[in-house]
Short mmCIF file of C-alpha atoms in Angstrom, two decimals:
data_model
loop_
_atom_site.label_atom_id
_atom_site.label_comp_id
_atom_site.label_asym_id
_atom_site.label_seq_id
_atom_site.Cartn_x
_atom_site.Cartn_y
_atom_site.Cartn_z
CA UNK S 119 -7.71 9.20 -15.27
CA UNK S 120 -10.33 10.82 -13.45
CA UNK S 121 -12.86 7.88 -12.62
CA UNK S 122 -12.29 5.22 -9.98
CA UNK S 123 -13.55 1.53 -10.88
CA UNK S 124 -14.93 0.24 -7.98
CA UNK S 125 -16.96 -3.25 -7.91
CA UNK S 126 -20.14 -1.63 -8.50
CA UNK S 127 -18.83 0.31 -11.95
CA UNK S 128 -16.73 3.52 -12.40
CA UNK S 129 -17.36 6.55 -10.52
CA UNK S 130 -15.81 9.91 -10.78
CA UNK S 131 -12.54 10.29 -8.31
CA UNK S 132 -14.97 13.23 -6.64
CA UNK S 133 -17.40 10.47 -5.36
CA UNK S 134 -14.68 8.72 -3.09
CA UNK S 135 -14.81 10.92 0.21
CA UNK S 136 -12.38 9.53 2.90
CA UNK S 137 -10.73 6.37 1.94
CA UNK S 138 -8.68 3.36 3.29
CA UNK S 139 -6.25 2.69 1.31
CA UNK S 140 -5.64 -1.03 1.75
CA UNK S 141 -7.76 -3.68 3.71
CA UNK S 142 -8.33 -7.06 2.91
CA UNK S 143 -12.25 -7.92 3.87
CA UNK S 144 -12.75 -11.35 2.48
CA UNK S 145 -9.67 -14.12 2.68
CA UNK S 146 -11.10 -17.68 1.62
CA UNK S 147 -9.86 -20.42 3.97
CA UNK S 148 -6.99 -21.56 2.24
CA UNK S 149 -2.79 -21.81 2.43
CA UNK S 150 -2.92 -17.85 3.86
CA UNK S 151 -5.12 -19.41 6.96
CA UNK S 152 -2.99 -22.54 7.11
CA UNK S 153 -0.01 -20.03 7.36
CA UNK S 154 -2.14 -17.90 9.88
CA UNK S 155 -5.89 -19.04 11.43
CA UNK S 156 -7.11 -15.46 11.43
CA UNK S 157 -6.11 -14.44 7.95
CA UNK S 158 -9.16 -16.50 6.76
CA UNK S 159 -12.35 -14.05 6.87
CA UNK S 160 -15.74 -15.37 5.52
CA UNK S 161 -17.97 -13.70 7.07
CA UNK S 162 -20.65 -11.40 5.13
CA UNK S 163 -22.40 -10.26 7.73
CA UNK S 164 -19.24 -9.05 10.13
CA UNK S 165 -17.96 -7.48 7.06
CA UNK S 166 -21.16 -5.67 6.53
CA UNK S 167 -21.46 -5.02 10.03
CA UNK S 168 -17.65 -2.94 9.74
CA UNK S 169 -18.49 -1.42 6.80
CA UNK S 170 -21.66 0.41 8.52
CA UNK S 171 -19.02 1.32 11.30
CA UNK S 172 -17.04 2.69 9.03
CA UNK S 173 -19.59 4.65 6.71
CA UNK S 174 -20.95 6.21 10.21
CA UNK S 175 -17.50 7.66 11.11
CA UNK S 176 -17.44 9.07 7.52
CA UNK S 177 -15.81 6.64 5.10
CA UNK S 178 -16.62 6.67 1.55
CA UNK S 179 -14.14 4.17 0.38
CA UNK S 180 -11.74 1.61 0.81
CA UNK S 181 -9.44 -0.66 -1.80
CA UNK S 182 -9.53 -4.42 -1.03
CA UNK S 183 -5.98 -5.66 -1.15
CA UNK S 184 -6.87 -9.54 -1.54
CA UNK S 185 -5.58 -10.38 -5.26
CA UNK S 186 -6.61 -13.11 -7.86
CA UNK S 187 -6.02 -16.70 -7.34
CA UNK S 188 -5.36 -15.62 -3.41
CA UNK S 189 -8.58 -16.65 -1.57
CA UNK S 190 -10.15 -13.05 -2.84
CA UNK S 191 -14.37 -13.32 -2.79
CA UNK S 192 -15.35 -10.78 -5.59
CA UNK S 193 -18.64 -11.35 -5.31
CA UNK S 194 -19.03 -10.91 -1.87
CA UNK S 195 -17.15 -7.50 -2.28
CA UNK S 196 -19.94 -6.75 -4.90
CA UNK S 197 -22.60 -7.77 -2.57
CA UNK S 198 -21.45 -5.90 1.02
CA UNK S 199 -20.71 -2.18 -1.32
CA UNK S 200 -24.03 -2.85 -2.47
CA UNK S 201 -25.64 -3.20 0.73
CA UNK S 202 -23.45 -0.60 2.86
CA UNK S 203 -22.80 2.03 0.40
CA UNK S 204 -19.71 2.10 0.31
CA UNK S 205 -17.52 2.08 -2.53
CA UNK S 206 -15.30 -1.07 -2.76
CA UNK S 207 -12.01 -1.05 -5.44
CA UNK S 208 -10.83 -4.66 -5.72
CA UNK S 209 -7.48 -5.88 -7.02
CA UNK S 210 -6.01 -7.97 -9.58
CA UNK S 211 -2.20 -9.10 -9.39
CA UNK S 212 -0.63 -10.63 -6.46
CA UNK S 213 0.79 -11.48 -3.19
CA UNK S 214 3.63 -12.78 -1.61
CA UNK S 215 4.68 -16.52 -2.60
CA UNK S 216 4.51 -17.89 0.51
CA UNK S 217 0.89 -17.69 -0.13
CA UNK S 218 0.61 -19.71 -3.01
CA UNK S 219 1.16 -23.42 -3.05
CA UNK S 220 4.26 -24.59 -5.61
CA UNK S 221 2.25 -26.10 -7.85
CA UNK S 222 -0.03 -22.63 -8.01
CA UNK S 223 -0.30 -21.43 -12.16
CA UNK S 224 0.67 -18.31 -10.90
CA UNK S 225 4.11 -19.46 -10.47
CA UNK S 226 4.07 -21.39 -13.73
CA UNK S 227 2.59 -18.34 -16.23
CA UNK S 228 5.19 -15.85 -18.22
CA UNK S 229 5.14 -12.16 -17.83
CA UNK S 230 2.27 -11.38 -20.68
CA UNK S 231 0.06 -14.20 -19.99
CA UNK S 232 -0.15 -12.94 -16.47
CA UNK S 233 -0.39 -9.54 -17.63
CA UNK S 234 -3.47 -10.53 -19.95
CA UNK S 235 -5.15 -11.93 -16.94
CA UNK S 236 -4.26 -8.82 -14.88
CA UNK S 237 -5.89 -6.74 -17.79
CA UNK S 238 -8.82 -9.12 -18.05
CA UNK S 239 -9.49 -8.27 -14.78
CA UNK S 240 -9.46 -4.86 -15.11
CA UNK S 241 -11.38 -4.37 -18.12
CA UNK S 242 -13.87 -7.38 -18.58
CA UNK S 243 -14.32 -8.65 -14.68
CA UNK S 244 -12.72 -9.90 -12.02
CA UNK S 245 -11.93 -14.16 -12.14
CA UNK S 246 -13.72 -16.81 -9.85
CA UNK S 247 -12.65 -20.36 -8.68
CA UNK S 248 -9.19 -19.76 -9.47
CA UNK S 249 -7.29 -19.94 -6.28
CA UNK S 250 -5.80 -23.78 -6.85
CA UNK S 251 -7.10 -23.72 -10.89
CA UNK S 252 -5.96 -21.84 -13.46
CA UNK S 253 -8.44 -18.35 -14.09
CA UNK S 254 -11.55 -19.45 -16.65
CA UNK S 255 -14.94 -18.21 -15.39
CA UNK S 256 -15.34 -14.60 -14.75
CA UNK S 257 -17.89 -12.07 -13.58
CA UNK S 258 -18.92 -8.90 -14.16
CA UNK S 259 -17.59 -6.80 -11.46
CA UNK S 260 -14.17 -5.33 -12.39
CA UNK S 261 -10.67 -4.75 -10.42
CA UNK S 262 -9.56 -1.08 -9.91
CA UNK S 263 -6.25 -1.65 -8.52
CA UNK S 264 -3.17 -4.00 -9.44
CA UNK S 265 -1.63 -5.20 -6.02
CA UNK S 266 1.57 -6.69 -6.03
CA UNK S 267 4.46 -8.02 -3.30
CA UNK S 268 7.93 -8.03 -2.63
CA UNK S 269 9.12 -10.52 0.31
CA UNK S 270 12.70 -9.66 2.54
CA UNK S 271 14.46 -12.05 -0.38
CA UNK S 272 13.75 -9.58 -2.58
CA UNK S 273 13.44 -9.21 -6.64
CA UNK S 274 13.75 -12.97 -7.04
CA UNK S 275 13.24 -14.24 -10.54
CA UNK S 276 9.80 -15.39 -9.72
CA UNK S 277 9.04 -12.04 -8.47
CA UNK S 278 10.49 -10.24 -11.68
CA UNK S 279 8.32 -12.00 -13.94
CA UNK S 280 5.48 -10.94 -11.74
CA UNK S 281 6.23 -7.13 -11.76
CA UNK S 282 6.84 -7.12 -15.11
CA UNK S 283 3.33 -8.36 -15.47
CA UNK S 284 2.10 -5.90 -13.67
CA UNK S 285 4.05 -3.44 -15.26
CA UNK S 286 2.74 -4.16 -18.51
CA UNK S 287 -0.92 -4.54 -17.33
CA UNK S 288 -0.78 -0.96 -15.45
CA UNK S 289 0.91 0.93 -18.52
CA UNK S 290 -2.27 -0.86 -20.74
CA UNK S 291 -4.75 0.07 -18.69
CA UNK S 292 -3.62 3.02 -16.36
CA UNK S 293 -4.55 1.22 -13.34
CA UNK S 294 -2.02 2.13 -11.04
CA UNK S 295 0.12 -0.52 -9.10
CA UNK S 296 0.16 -1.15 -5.28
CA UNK S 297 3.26 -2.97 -4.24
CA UNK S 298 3.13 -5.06 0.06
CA UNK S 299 6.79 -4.34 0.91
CA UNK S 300 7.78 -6.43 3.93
CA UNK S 301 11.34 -4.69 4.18
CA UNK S 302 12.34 -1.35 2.66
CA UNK S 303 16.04 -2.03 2.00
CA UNK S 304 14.68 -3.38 -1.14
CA UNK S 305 12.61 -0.67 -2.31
CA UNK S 306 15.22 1.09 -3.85
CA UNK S 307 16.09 -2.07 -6.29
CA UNK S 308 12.52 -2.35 -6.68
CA UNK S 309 11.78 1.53 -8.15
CA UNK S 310 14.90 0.64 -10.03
CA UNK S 311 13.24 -2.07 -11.91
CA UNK S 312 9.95 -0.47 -12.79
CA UNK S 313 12.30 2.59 -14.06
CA UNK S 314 14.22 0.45 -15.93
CA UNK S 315 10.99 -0.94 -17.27
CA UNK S 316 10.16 3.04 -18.34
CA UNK S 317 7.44 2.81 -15.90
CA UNK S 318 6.40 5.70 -13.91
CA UNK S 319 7.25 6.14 -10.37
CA UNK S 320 4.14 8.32 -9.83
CA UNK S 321 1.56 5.60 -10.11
CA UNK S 322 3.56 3.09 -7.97
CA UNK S 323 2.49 2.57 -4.21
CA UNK S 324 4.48 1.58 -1.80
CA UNK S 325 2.54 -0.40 0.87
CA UNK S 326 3.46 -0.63 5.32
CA UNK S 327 6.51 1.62 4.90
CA UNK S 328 6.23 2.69 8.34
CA UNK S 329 6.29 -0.66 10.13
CA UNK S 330 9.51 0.29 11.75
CA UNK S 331 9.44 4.04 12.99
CA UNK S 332 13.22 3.84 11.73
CA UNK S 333 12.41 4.18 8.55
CA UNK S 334 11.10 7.43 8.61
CA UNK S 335 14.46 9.14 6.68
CA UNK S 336 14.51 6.36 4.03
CA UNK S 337 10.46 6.53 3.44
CA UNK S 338 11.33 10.80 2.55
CA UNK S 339 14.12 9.58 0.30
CA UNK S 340 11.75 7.12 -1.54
CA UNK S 341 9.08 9.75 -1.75
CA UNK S 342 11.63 12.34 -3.25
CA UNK S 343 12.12 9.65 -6.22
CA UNK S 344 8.51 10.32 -7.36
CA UNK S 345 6.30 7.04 -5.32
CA UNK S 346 3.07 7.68 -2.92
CA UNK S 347 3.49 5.22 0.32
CA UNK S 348 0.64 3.87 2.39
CA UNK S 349 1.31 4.64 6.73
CA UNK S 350 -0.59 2.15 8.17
CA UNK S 351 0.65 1.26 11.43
CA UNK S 352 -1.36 2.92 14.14
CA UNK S 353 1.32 4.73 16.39
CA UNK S 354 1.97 8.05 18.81
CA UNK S 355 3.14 10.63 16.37
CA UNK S 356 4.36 12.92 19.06
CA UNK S 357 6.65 10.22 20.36
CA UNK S 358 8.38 10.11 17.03
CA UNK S 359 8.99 13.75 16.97
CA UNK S 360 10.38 13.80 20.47
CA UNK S 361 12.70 11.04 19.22
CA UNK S 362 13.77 12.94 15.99
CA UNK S 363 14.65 16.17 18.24
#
């Protein structure tokens, strides 16, 4: 796959220039901002206003992290690319449960009727009005990316139906999957399962590995078993390699 699908259409992987790799620029007030006030950002103009900032210093790109049914604003995302230039890849899939209410169809839907919307997503356009109803109006602008979760308890059964949605939506479309990992003693089980799902570990990411610096020697082991991982805490390198001497 050598084009990119950003909100705005496909482009050719050439056009990206530097890119973040995951941000989240529009949360809709909802259970993630009842969980936390400032994970709730609505704002078109600040977001425009960063995304200038960030074009300036030389960004091309950026994937928004905020998936369906999750207080994600796709046609905001649409409308700030437009405006700032820069290329915007939005996701499909999901987050962690905590941010979804029980009664939330996400938690109610089997493997491939989540995977259909996942591939929906991907290849007709992205889903609106779906964060407390179930996904029915859609617009144009597509997903590029399938984000998914995995919370310190681990491959749950709720969770394994969800990767193998994903699963089956990324090895439809060749979107690749992007997996928040809040603790990396499970990302071992976790590769095991898409492996065991013949999925392959080169278009899996593995999101915050380095949120503890201690996890340097068990992020090289993960990336020997075939994964890319996301660093994205901001921290003194040189203080690490004094520590590893």
């Amino acid at each position: 796959m050598n084009f990119v699908r950003t909100v705005c259409g496909d482009i050719d992987s050439s056009e990206l220039g530097s890119t973040q790799c995951h941000e989240h620029l529009f949360i809709r007030e909802g259970v993630s901002a009842l969980i936390n006030p400032s994970l709730c950002i609505e704002s078109s103009l600040k977001v425009f206003q960063e995304l200038q900032a960030y074009k300036a210093c030389g960004g091309g790109a950026l994937v928004d992290a905020q998936p369906v049914g999750c207080g994600r604003m796709p046609r905001l995302l649409e409308e700030v690319s437009e405006a700032s230039g820069v290329h915007i890849i939005a996701s499909t899939g999901f987050h962690k449960m905590t941010f979804y209410p029980d009664n939330h169809w996400i938690r109610k839907m089997d493997a491939e009727n989540l995977a259909n919307i996942f591939i929906d997503e991907l290849e007709k356009g992205m889903y609106i009005h779906c964060d407390t109803e179930a996904p029915k109006e859609r617009i144009s602008s597509k997903a590029g990316m399938i984000k998914v979760a995995l919370d310190s308890e681990g491959l749950t059964d709720t969770y394994k139906i969800l990767h193998k949605a994903a699963i089956i939506a990324s090895l439809k479309t060749g979107i690749p999957v992007q997996c928040h990992i809040e603790d990396i003693s499970n990302a071992n089980g976790l590769l095991d399962f898409y492996e065991n799902h013949n999925y392959p570990l080169s278009r899996l990411i593995l999101a915050h590995t380095d949120r503890s610096m201690n996890n340097l020697d068990e992020t090289l082991k993960l990336l020997k078993r075939g994964i890319f991982v996301q660093l994205d805490t901001i921290v003194d390198l040189s203080t690490i390699a004094m520590k590893r001497k």
